[in-house]
Coordinates of C-alpha atoms and ligand atoms in Angstrom, one line a residue:
M1 CA 52.1 -35.2 48.2
F2 CA 49.8 -34.1 45.4
E3 CA 51.4 -33.0 42.2
Q4 CA 49.6 -30.0 41.0
T5 CA 49.6 -29.3 37.2
T6 CA 48.3 -26.0 36.1
K7 CA 47.2 -25.7 32.5
R8 CA 47.3 -22.1 31.3
A9 CA 44.3 -21.2 29.1
S10 CA 45.5 -19.1 26.1
F11 CA 44.1 -15.6 26.1
K12 CA 41.7 -14.6 23.4
A13 CA 40.3 -11.1 22.7
G14 CA 37.4 -11.4 20.3
I15 CA 35.9 -9.3 17.6
Y16 CA 33.2 -7.7 19.8
L17 CA 35.7 -6.1 22.0
L18 CA 36.4 -3.7 19.2
E19 CA 32.7 -3.0 18.9
N20 CA 32.5 -2.1 22.6
L21 CA 35.5 0.3 22.3
T22 CA 33.9 2.1 19.3
S23 CA 30.2 2.2 19.0
G24 CA 29.6 1.2 22.6
M25 CA 31.5 4.1 24.0
Y26 CA 29.8 7.4 23.3
T27 CA 26.1 8.2 22.9
D28 CA 26.7 11.8 21.9
P29 CA 28.7 12.0 18.6
F30 CA 30.2 15.3 19.7
A31 CA 32.1 13.3 22.4
I32 CA 34.4 12.1 19.6
L33 CA 35.4 15.8 18.9
R34 CA 36.2 16.0 22.6
E35 CA 38.5 12.9 22.4
Y36 CA 40.4 14.2 19.5
I37 CA 40.8 17.6 21.1
Q38 CA 42.0 15.9 24.3
N39 CA 44.7 14.2 22.2
G40 CA 45.6 17.4 20.5
V41 CA 46.0 19.4 23.7
D42 CA 48.0 16.6 25.3
S43 CA 50.3 16.7 22.3
I44 CA 50.5 20.5 22.5
D45 CA 51.4 20.2 26.2
L46 CA 54.3 17.9 25.3
S47 CA 55.6 20.3 22.6
T48 CA 57.6 22.3 25.0
D49 CA 60.2 23.2 22.4
K50 CA 57.7 24.5 19.8
G51 CA 57.3 27.9 21.5
P52 CA 54.4 29.4 23.5
V53 CA 51.2 27.5 23.7
D54 CA 49.2 30.4 22.1
Q55 CA 51.1 29.8 18.8
L56 CA 49.8 26.2 18.7
E57 CA 46.3 25.3 17.7
I58 CA 43.7 22.6 17.0
K59 CA 41.7 23.1 13.8
I60 CA 38.4 21.4 13.3
E61 CA 36.6 21.3 10.0
L62 CA 33.1 20.0 9.6
D63 CA 32.1 19.5 6.0
P64 CA 28.4 18.5 5.8
V65 CA 28.5 18.3 2.0
E66 CA 31.3 15.8 1.9
R67 CA 30.2 14.3 5.3
R68 CA 33.8 14.6 6.4
I69 CA 35.4 15.8 9.7
L70 CA 39.0 16.8 10.0
I71 CA 40.8 17.5 13.3
R72 CA 44.4 18.7 13.0
D73 CA 46.8 19.9 15.7
N74 CA 50.4 21.2 15.4
G75 CA 51.6 19.6 18.6
Q76 CA 54.6 17.3 18.6
G77 CA 53.2 14.6 16.3
I78 CA 54.6 11.1 16.5
P79 CA 58.1 10.3 15.4
A80 CA 58.2 7.9 12.4
A81 CA 60.1 5.2 14.4
F82 CA 57.2 4.8 16.9
A83 CA 54.1 5.6 14.8
Q84 CA 53.1 2.1 13.9
E85 CA 53.5 0.7 17.4
I86 CA 51.7 3.6 19.0
L87 CA 48.8 3.6 16.6
S88 CA 48.5 -0.2 16.8
S89 CA 48.2 -0.3 20.6
I90 CA 44.7 -0.4 21.9
G91 CA 43.8 0.0 25.6
S92 CA 47.2 1.1 26.6
S93 CA 48.8 4.5 26.5
N94 CA 52.3 5.8 26.6
K95 CA 51.1 9.0 28.3
N96 CA 52.7 8.9 31.7
A97 CA 53.6 12.5 32.3
P98 CA 51.4 14.1 35.0
N99 CA 48.7 16.6 33.7
L100 CA 48.1 14.7 30.5
R101 CA 44.5 13.9 30.0
G102 CA 44.5 10.6 28.1
F103 CA 45.6 7.3 29.7
R104 CA 43.2 4.6 28.5
G105 CA 44.4 4.3 24.9
I106 CA 41.0 4.1 23.3
G107 CA 40.0 7.8 22.7
R108 CA 41.1 7.9 19.0
L109 CA 38.8 5.0 18.2
G110 CA 35.8 7.2 18.9
G111 CA 35.3 8.1 15.2
I112 CA 35.4 4.5 14.0
A113 CA 31.8 3.9 14.9
F114 CA 30.5 7.0 13.0
S115 CA 32.5 6.9 9.8
D116 CA 33.2 4.7 6.8
M117 CA 36.9 5.4 6.9
A118 CA 39.2 6.9 9.5
V119 CA 42.7 8.1 8.5
F120 CA 45.4 9.2 11.0
K121 CA 48.4 11.1 9.6
T122 CA 51.3 12.3 11.6
K123 CA 54.7 13.8 11.3
A124 CA 57.3 14.9 13.9
D125 CA 59.6 17.9 13.8
G126 CA 62.9 17.4 12.0
E127 CA 61.8 14.4 10.1
N128 CA 60.8 13.9 6.4
V129 CA 58.4 11.0 6.9
E130 CA 54.6 11.1 7.2
S131 CA 53.1 8.0 8.9
V132 CA 49.6 7.0 7.9
Q133 CA 47.2 4.6 9.5
E134 CA 43.8 3.8 7.8
W135 CA 40.8 2.1 9.3
D136 CA 38.2 0.6 7.0
C137 CA 35.3 1.2 9.3
K138 CA 32.7 0.1 6.7
S139 CA 34.3 -3.4 6.5
L140 CA 34.5 -3.5 10.3
R141 CA 30.7 -3.0 10.5
K142 CA 30.2 -5.7 7.9
L143 CA 32.4 -8.2 9.8
L144 CA 30.5 -7.5 13.0
A145 CA 27.1 -8.0 11.3
E146 CA 27.9 -11.4 9.9
A147 CA 27.4 -14.4 12.3
K148 CA 30.1 -16.4 10.6
N149 CA 32.7 -13.9 11.9
R150 CA 31.9 -14.4 15.6
T151 CA 35.0 -16.5 16.3
L152 CA 37.4 -14.0 14.8
T153 CA 40.0 -12.6 17.2
F154 CA 40.6 -9.0 17.8
N155 CA 44.0 -9.3 16.2
Q156 CA 42.6 -10.9 13.0
V157 CA 40.0 -8.2 12.7
F158 CA 42.6 -5.4 13.3
Q159 CA 44.8 -6.9 10.5
K160 CA 41.9 -7.1 8.1
I161 CA 40.6 -3.6 8.5
T162 CA 43.7 -1.4 9.1
S163 CA 46.7 -0.6 7.1
F164 CA 49.9 1.4 7.8
S165 CA 52.2 3.2 5.5
Q166 CA 54.9 5.8 5.5
N167 CA 55.6 8.5 2.8
K168 CA 58.4 10.9 2.3
C169 CA 57.5 14.5 2.9
D170 CA 59.1 17.9 3.2
L171 CA 61.6 18.1 6.2
S172 CA 60.7 21.7 6.8
L173 CA 57.0 21.0 7.4
E174 CA 56.1 21.5 11.1
S175 CA 54.9 18.6 13.2
Y176 CA 51.2 17.6 13.2
F177 CA 48.6 15.0 13.9
E178 CA 45.6 14.8 11.7
V179 CA 42.5 12.8 11.9
T180 CA 40.1 12.6 9.0
L181 CA 36.8 10.8 9.2
Y182 CA 35.1 10.1 5.9
G183 CA 31.5 9.2 5.2
I184 CA 30.0 10.1 8.6
S185 CA 26.8 8.1 9.1
S186 CA 23.7 10.0 8.2
F187 CA 21.7 9.1 11.4
R188 CA 24.1 11.1 13.3
N189 CA 24.1 14.1 11.0
Y190 CA 23.6 16.7 13.7
I191 CA 27.3 16.5 14.2
F192 CA 27.4 18.7 11.1
D193 CA 25.2 21.4 12.7
I194 CA 27.9 24.0 13.0
T195 CA 26.1 26.1 15.6
R196 CA 25.4 23.1 17.8
A197 CA 29.0 22.0 17.4
K198 CA 30.3 25.5 18.4
R199 CA 28.0 25.5 21.5
Y200 CA 29.2 22.1 22.5
L201 CA 32.9 23.0 22.1
S202 CA 32.5 26.3 23.9
Q203 CA 31.3 24.5 26.9
V204 CA 33.5 21.4 26.8
A205 CA 36.8 22.3 25.2
P206 CA 39.7 24.0 27.1
V207 CA 39.3 27.3 25.4
P208 CA 39.8 30.9 26.8
F209 CA 37.1 33.2 28.2
H210 CA 35.8 35.7 25.7
P211 CA 37.9 38.8 26.0
N212 CA 35.0 41.2 25.2
Y213 CA 31.8 39.6 26.7
F214 CA 33.2 38.5 30.0
S215 CA 35.1 41.0 32.1
H216 CA 36.0 38.6 34.9
G217 CA 38.1 36.3 32.7
Q218 CA 41.5 37.7 33.6
E219 CA 40.7 37.6 37.3
I220 CA 39.6 34.0 37.1
D221 CA 42.6 33.0 34.9
S222 CA 45.1 34.4 37.4
Y223 CA 43.4 32.7 40.3
L224 CA 43.4 29.4 38.5
K225 CA 47.0 29.8 37.4
R226 CA 48.1 30.6 40.9
N227 CA 46.2 27.7 42.5
L228 CA 46.4 24.8 40.0
K229 CA 49.6 23.0 39.0
H230 CA 48.6 23.1 35.4
Y231 CA 46.0 25.5 34.0
R232 CA 46.0 26.2 30.3
K233 CA 43.8 27.5 27.5
Y234 CA 44.2 26.5 23.8
N235 CA 43.4 27.9 20.4
I236 CA 40.6 25.8 19.0
I237 CA 39.3 26.8 15.7
L238 CA 36.0 25.5 14.2
N239 CA 35.5 26.1 10.5
G240 CA 37.8 29.1 10.6
K241 CA 36.3 30.7 13.8
R242 CA 38.0 30.7 17.2
I243 CA 36.0 29.2 20.1
F244 CA 35.6 30.9 23.5
K245 CA 33.9 29.8 26.7
P246 CA 30.2 31.0 26.8
Y247 CA 30.3 33.2 29.9
K248 CA 29.0 36.8 29.7
D249 CA 28.6 39.6 32.3
K250 CA 24.9 39.8 31.4
I251 CA 22.9 36.7 31.8
K252 CA 19.4 35.8 30.4
I253 CA 16.9 34.5 32.9
T254 CA 14.1 32.0 32.3
K255 CA 11.5 34.3 33.8
G256 CA 12.4 36.9 31.2
G257 CA 14.9 39.8 31.4
F258 CA 18.5 39.8 32.4
D259 CA 20.6 39.7 35.5
E260 CA 24.2 41.1 36.0
L261 CA 27.2 39.5 37.5
T262 CA 28.5 41.7 40.3
G263 CA 31.6 39.8 41.1
I264 CA 33.3 36.4 41.3
K265 CA 33.6 34.2 44.4
F266 CA 36.5 31.8 44.6
I267 CA 36.4 28.5 46.4
D268 CA 38.9 25.8 47.4
L269 CA 37.6 22.3 47.8
R270 CA 39.6 20.2 50.3
D271 CA 39.5 16.6 51.4
D272 CA 39.2 15.3 55.0
N273 CA 42.9 15.8 55.5
G274 CA 42.8 19.4 54.2
E275 CA 44.5 18.5 50.9
L276 CA 43.3 20.5 47.9
M277 CA 41.0 18.5 45.6
A278 CA 39.8 21.3 43.3
C279 CA 39.6 25.0 42.9
G280 CA 36.6 26.9 41.6
W281 CA 34.7 30.1 41.0
Y282 CA 31.2 31.2 40.6
G283 CA 29.6 34.4 39.5
E284 CA 27.7 36.4 42.1
R285 CA 24.4 37.5 40.6
E286 CA 22.8 40.9 41.4
E287 CA 19.3 39.6 41.6
L288 CA 19.6 35.8 41.9
L289 CA 15.9 35.4 41.0
G290 CA 15.2 32.6 38.5
S291 CA 17.4 30.2 36.7
I292 CA 19.7 31.1 33.7
I293 CA 18.2 30.1 30.4
K294 CA 19.5 26.9 28.7
G295 CA 20.4 28.8 25.6
D296 CA 23.1 30.8 27.4
D297 CA 25.1 27.5 27.7
S298 CA 26.6 28.9 30.9
S299 CA 24.2 27.7 33.7
G300 CA 25.4 25.2 36.3
I301 CA 28.6 24.8 38.1
R302 CA 30.7 22.8 35.6
V303 CA 33.4 20.4 36.5
R304 CA 36.6 20.4 34.5
A305 CA 39.7 18.2 34.5
G306 CA 42.6 19.4 32.4
N307 CA 40.2 22.3 31.6
I308 CA 38.0 19.8 29.7
M309 CA 34.5 19.4 31.0
I310 CA 33.4 16.2 32.8
G311 CA 29.7 15.3 32.5
D312 CA 27.3 18.1 31.7
D313 CA 25.7 21.2 33.3
H314 CA 23.7 18.9 35.7
L315 CA 26.6 16.8 37.1
L316 CA 26.5 18.7 40.4
D317 CA 22.7 19.1 40.7
S318 CA 22.5 16.7 43.6
C319 CA 24.8 19.0 45.7
F320 CA 22.1 21.6 45.9
R321 CA 19.0 21.7 48.2
E322 CA 16.9 21.5 45.0
P323 CA 18.6 20.2 41.8
R324 CA 17.2 23.2 39.9
F325 CA 19.2 25.7 42.0
N326 CA 22.4 24.6 40.2
S327 CA 21.0 26.3 37.1
Y328 CA 20.7 29.6 39.0
V329 CA 24.5 30.0 39.0
L330 CA 27.4 29.8 36.6
G331 CA 30.9 28.7 37.5
E332 CA 33.6 26.1 37.3
V333 CA 35.3 23.6 39.5
H334 CA 38.8 22.6 38.2
I335 CA 40.1 19.2 39.5
E336 CA 43.5 19.2 41.1
C337 CA 44.0 15.8 42.6
D338 CA 45.0 12.4 41.3
G339 CA 42.4 10.6 43.3
L340 CA 39.6 12.0 41.1
I341 CA 39.8 10.0 37.9
P342 CA 37.5 10.7 35.0
N343 CA 35.6 7.6 33.9
S344 CA 36.1 6.3 30.4
R345 CA 33.0 8.1 29.0
R346 CA 34.1 11.2 30.9
D347 CA 30.6 11.8 32.2
D348 CA 31.6 11.4 35.9
F349 CA 34.5 10.1 38.1
V350 CA 35.5 6.6 38.9
D351 CA 33.8 5.5 42.1
N352 CA 36.2 5.8 45.1
K353 CA 36.6 7.5 48.4
T354 CA 37.9 10.7 46.9
K355 CA 34.9 11.0 44.7
N356 CA 32.6 10.9 47.8
M357 CA 34.7 13.5 49.6
F358 CA 34.6 15.7 46.5
Y359 CA 30.8 15.7 46.2
N360 CA 30.5 16.3 49.9
A361 CA 32.9 19.3 49.6
V362 CA 30.9 20.7 46.6
E363 CA 27.7 20.4 48.6
R364 CA 29.2 22.0 51.7
E365 CA 31.1 24.9 50.0
I366 CA 29.0 25.6 47.0
G367 CA 25.6 23.9 47.0
L368 CA 24.3 24.8 50.4
P369 CA 25.4 28.4 50.6
I370 CA 24.0 29.1 47.2
S371 CA 20.8 27.2 47.9
K372 CA 20.3 29.2 51.1
E373 CA 20.9 32.5 49.3
I374 CA 18.4 31.6 46.6
R375 CA 15.7 30.8 49.1
L376 CA 16.4 33.9 51.0
R377 CA 16.2 36.1 48.0
S378 CA 13.1 34.5 46.9
R379 CA 11.4 34.9 50.3
I380 CA 12.4 38.5 50.4
K381 CA 11.0 39.0 47.0
S382 CA 7.7 37.6 48.0
E383 CA 7.7 39.6 51.2
S384 CA 8.3 42.8 49.4
R385 CA 5.4 41.9 47.0
T386 CA 2.9 41.3 49.8
S387 CA 3.8 43.5 52.8
M388 CA 6.4 46.0 51.6
V389 CA 4.3 47.8 49.1
P390 CA 1.5 49.0 51.4
L391 CA 4.0 49.6 54.1
R392 CA 6.1 51.7 51.8
K393 CA 3.1 53.8 51.0
K394 CA 2.4 54.3 54.7
E395 CA 6.1 55.0 55.3
T396 CA 6.1 58.0 52.9
Q397 CA 3.2 59.5 54.7
T398 CA 4.4 58.9 58.2
N399 CA 8.2 58.9 57.7
K400 CA 8.4 55.5 59.5
L401 CA 10.5 52.5 58.8
P402 CA 9.1 50.3 56.0
L403 CA 8.5 47.6 58.6
P404 CA 8.1 48.1 62.3
I405 CA 11.3 47.0 63.9
S406 CA 9.6 44.4 66.0
E407 CA 8.3 42.8 62.8
L408 CA 11.7 43.0 61.3
E409 CA 13.1 40.9 64.1
T410 CA 10.4 38.2 63.6
K411 CA 10.9 38.4 59.9
K412 CA 14.6 37.9 60.3
E413 CA 13.9 34.4 61.6
E414 CA 11.4 33.7 58.9
I415 CA 13.4 35.1 56.1
L416 CA 16.7 33.6 57.0
G417 CA 15.3 30.2 58.0
D418 CA 18.3 27.9 58.5
A419 CA 20.7 30.4 57.0
N420 CA 20.7 32.8 59.9
E421 CA 23.4 31.2 62.1
D422 CA 26.2 31.8 59.6
Q423 CA 25.1 34.6 57.4
P424 CA 23.4 37.4 59.3
D425 CA 24.9 40.0 56.9
I426 CA 22.7 38.7 54.1
F427 CA 19.8 39.8 56.1
F428 CA 20.9 43.4 56.1
R429 CA 22.0 43.3 52.5
E430 CA 18.6 42.0 51.5
I431 CA 16.6 44.6 53.4
L432 CA 18.8 47.2 51.7
R433 CA 18.2 45.7 48.3
S434 CA 14.6 45.0 48.4
C435 CA 13.6 48.3 50.1
K436 CA 16.0 50.4 48.1
D437 CA 13.2 52.8 47.1
C438 CA 12.8 54.0 50.7
P439 CA 14.7 57.3 51.0
K440 CA 15.5 56.7 54.6
L441 CA 16.5 53.1 54.4
T442 CA 20.3 53.4 54.2
K443 CA 20.3 55.5 57.4
I444 CA 18.1 53.1 59.2
I445 CA 20.2 50.1 58.2
S446 CA 23.3 51.7 59.4
G447 CA 21.6 52.7 62.6
I448 CA 20.6 49.1 63.1
C449 CA 24.0 47.8 62.3
R450 CA 25.6 50.3 64.8
L451 CA 23.4 49.2 67.6
G452 CA 23.6 45.6 66.7
N453 CA 20.5 44.8 68.6
F454 CA 17.1 45.1 66.9
S455 CA 15.0 45.5 70.0
Q456 CA 16.9 48.7 71.0
V457 CA 16.2 50.5 67.8
D458 CA 13.6 53.1 67.7
I459 CA 11.0 52.2 65.1
N460 CA 10.9 55.8 63.9
C461 CA 13.2 56.9 61.1
P462 CA 16.4 58.4 62.6
E463 CA 16.5 61.9 61.1
Ligands
ADP501 N1 47.0 14.4 18.3 C1 47.9 13.5 18.7 N2 49.2 13.9 18.6 C2 50.2 13.0 19.0 N3 50.0 11.7 19.3 C3 48.7 11.3 19.4 C4 47.6 12.2 19.0 N4 46.5 11.5 19.2 C5 46.8 10.3 19.6 N5 48.2 10.2 19.7 C6 48.9 9.0 20.2 O1 48.0 7.9 20.1 C7 47.9 7.3 21.4 C8 46.5 6.8 21.6 O2 45.6 7.8 21.7 P1 44.2 7.5 22.4 O3 43.6 6.3 21.8 O4 43.4 8.7 22.4 O5 44.6 7.1 23.9 P2 45.2 8.0 25.1 O6 44.9 9.5 24.7 O7 44.4 7.6 26.2 O8 46.6 7.7 25.2 C9 48.2 8.5 22.4 O9 48.7 8.0 23.6 C10 49.3 9.2 21.6 O10 50.6 8.5 21.8
MG502 MG1 43.1 10.2 24.0

């Protein structure tokens, strides 16, 4: 018999792990606002005894002169007895309730890479103690830059650059969690561009629809509330102004001019077993000719988990016949299943079987029908430019159909292409729309519909 001796190597986490968790994490500095907002809304969700969610808020102040950022929420805060332990745990999280967004225990480190000093202050309700943790980020960068520090452990570095203290404060003060980042690095100064920050937050943060500019907000809210286990919107205030989602009834088109939303289409995305993976909506456009301009911040079907955006406006591009078709529409898909796990950068999901099923379902339920409709509308538009104009002229003289019915039948194939099996109604709708100037057209269409067979219809206008 052999005697097996196993020698356990002692575990060591080195200094550069901290670098990976801070500067290595986010390329877009606005992502740090998203991480602090995510913590704020998780805390608000846990504050069940603080009254309705619309009385709670997250305030963000960007101060370009002082190069300082402050993010403060009045969620539940952290009780004094646990503050040091919680704020000193990295890469583990005590968030185990369903619906909470954070779980990796690294989000609050996002600001470390961009600032000289990061200060976390918190107080819980019914306590007279404020807990404070400070990170000397400038010293961290210095340690990381010097070769002689390469052998330092994670723990040694953490001890060198952080401090923790507790101060007495007024018992009656409401609970809070406040992050202040001082001396934000200048090469990332666009984080102080207030307009840009507002545009980022309006697309990414879990804020409400605008009550005046978007008339479908209530309808969408009630659909999402009915179908999702947890759908909430939060008061997020940037430099004193409330943030709303960017959707509007009137949308600006790249080709120039505007298009209107005529209604909202709701979609359920289900996995191979019929279980709900996500719920979504998109706006039906009156014209659907041309993509929505970038500056509207609304184009593309956006994916949201916990009502916070995952990735950007192009995440679902590959689900459309042509990637650009995604920017013809506006809408959202809200994730409703545990198998879809946002990755740590929150720019996509962790690779797994559910992710594949999700992308397939988006393609099937959203990407393909929309792509077909875009192609159909565009073909009809070019048809009407080439053949409809002279035919219309002729039609007014002879009181005939804008197109002979035999041609209509041929064109049906041509126009619908591969969309005709499942959506014949689009054909009629489109004839109606693009030939709307013909005074007899409505009658003709209804005649065609009644007969249901093109070849039997008299090509003369039914008077
Ligand atoms: N705004 C906040 N309010 C209350 N607690 C917070 C807040 N932000 C962070 N925390 C606490 O700090 C922990 C670590 O936050 P973070 O690093 O973002 O990781 P995660 O959100 O993945 O748990 C959280 O789990 C929470 O306990
Ligand atoms: Mg977090």
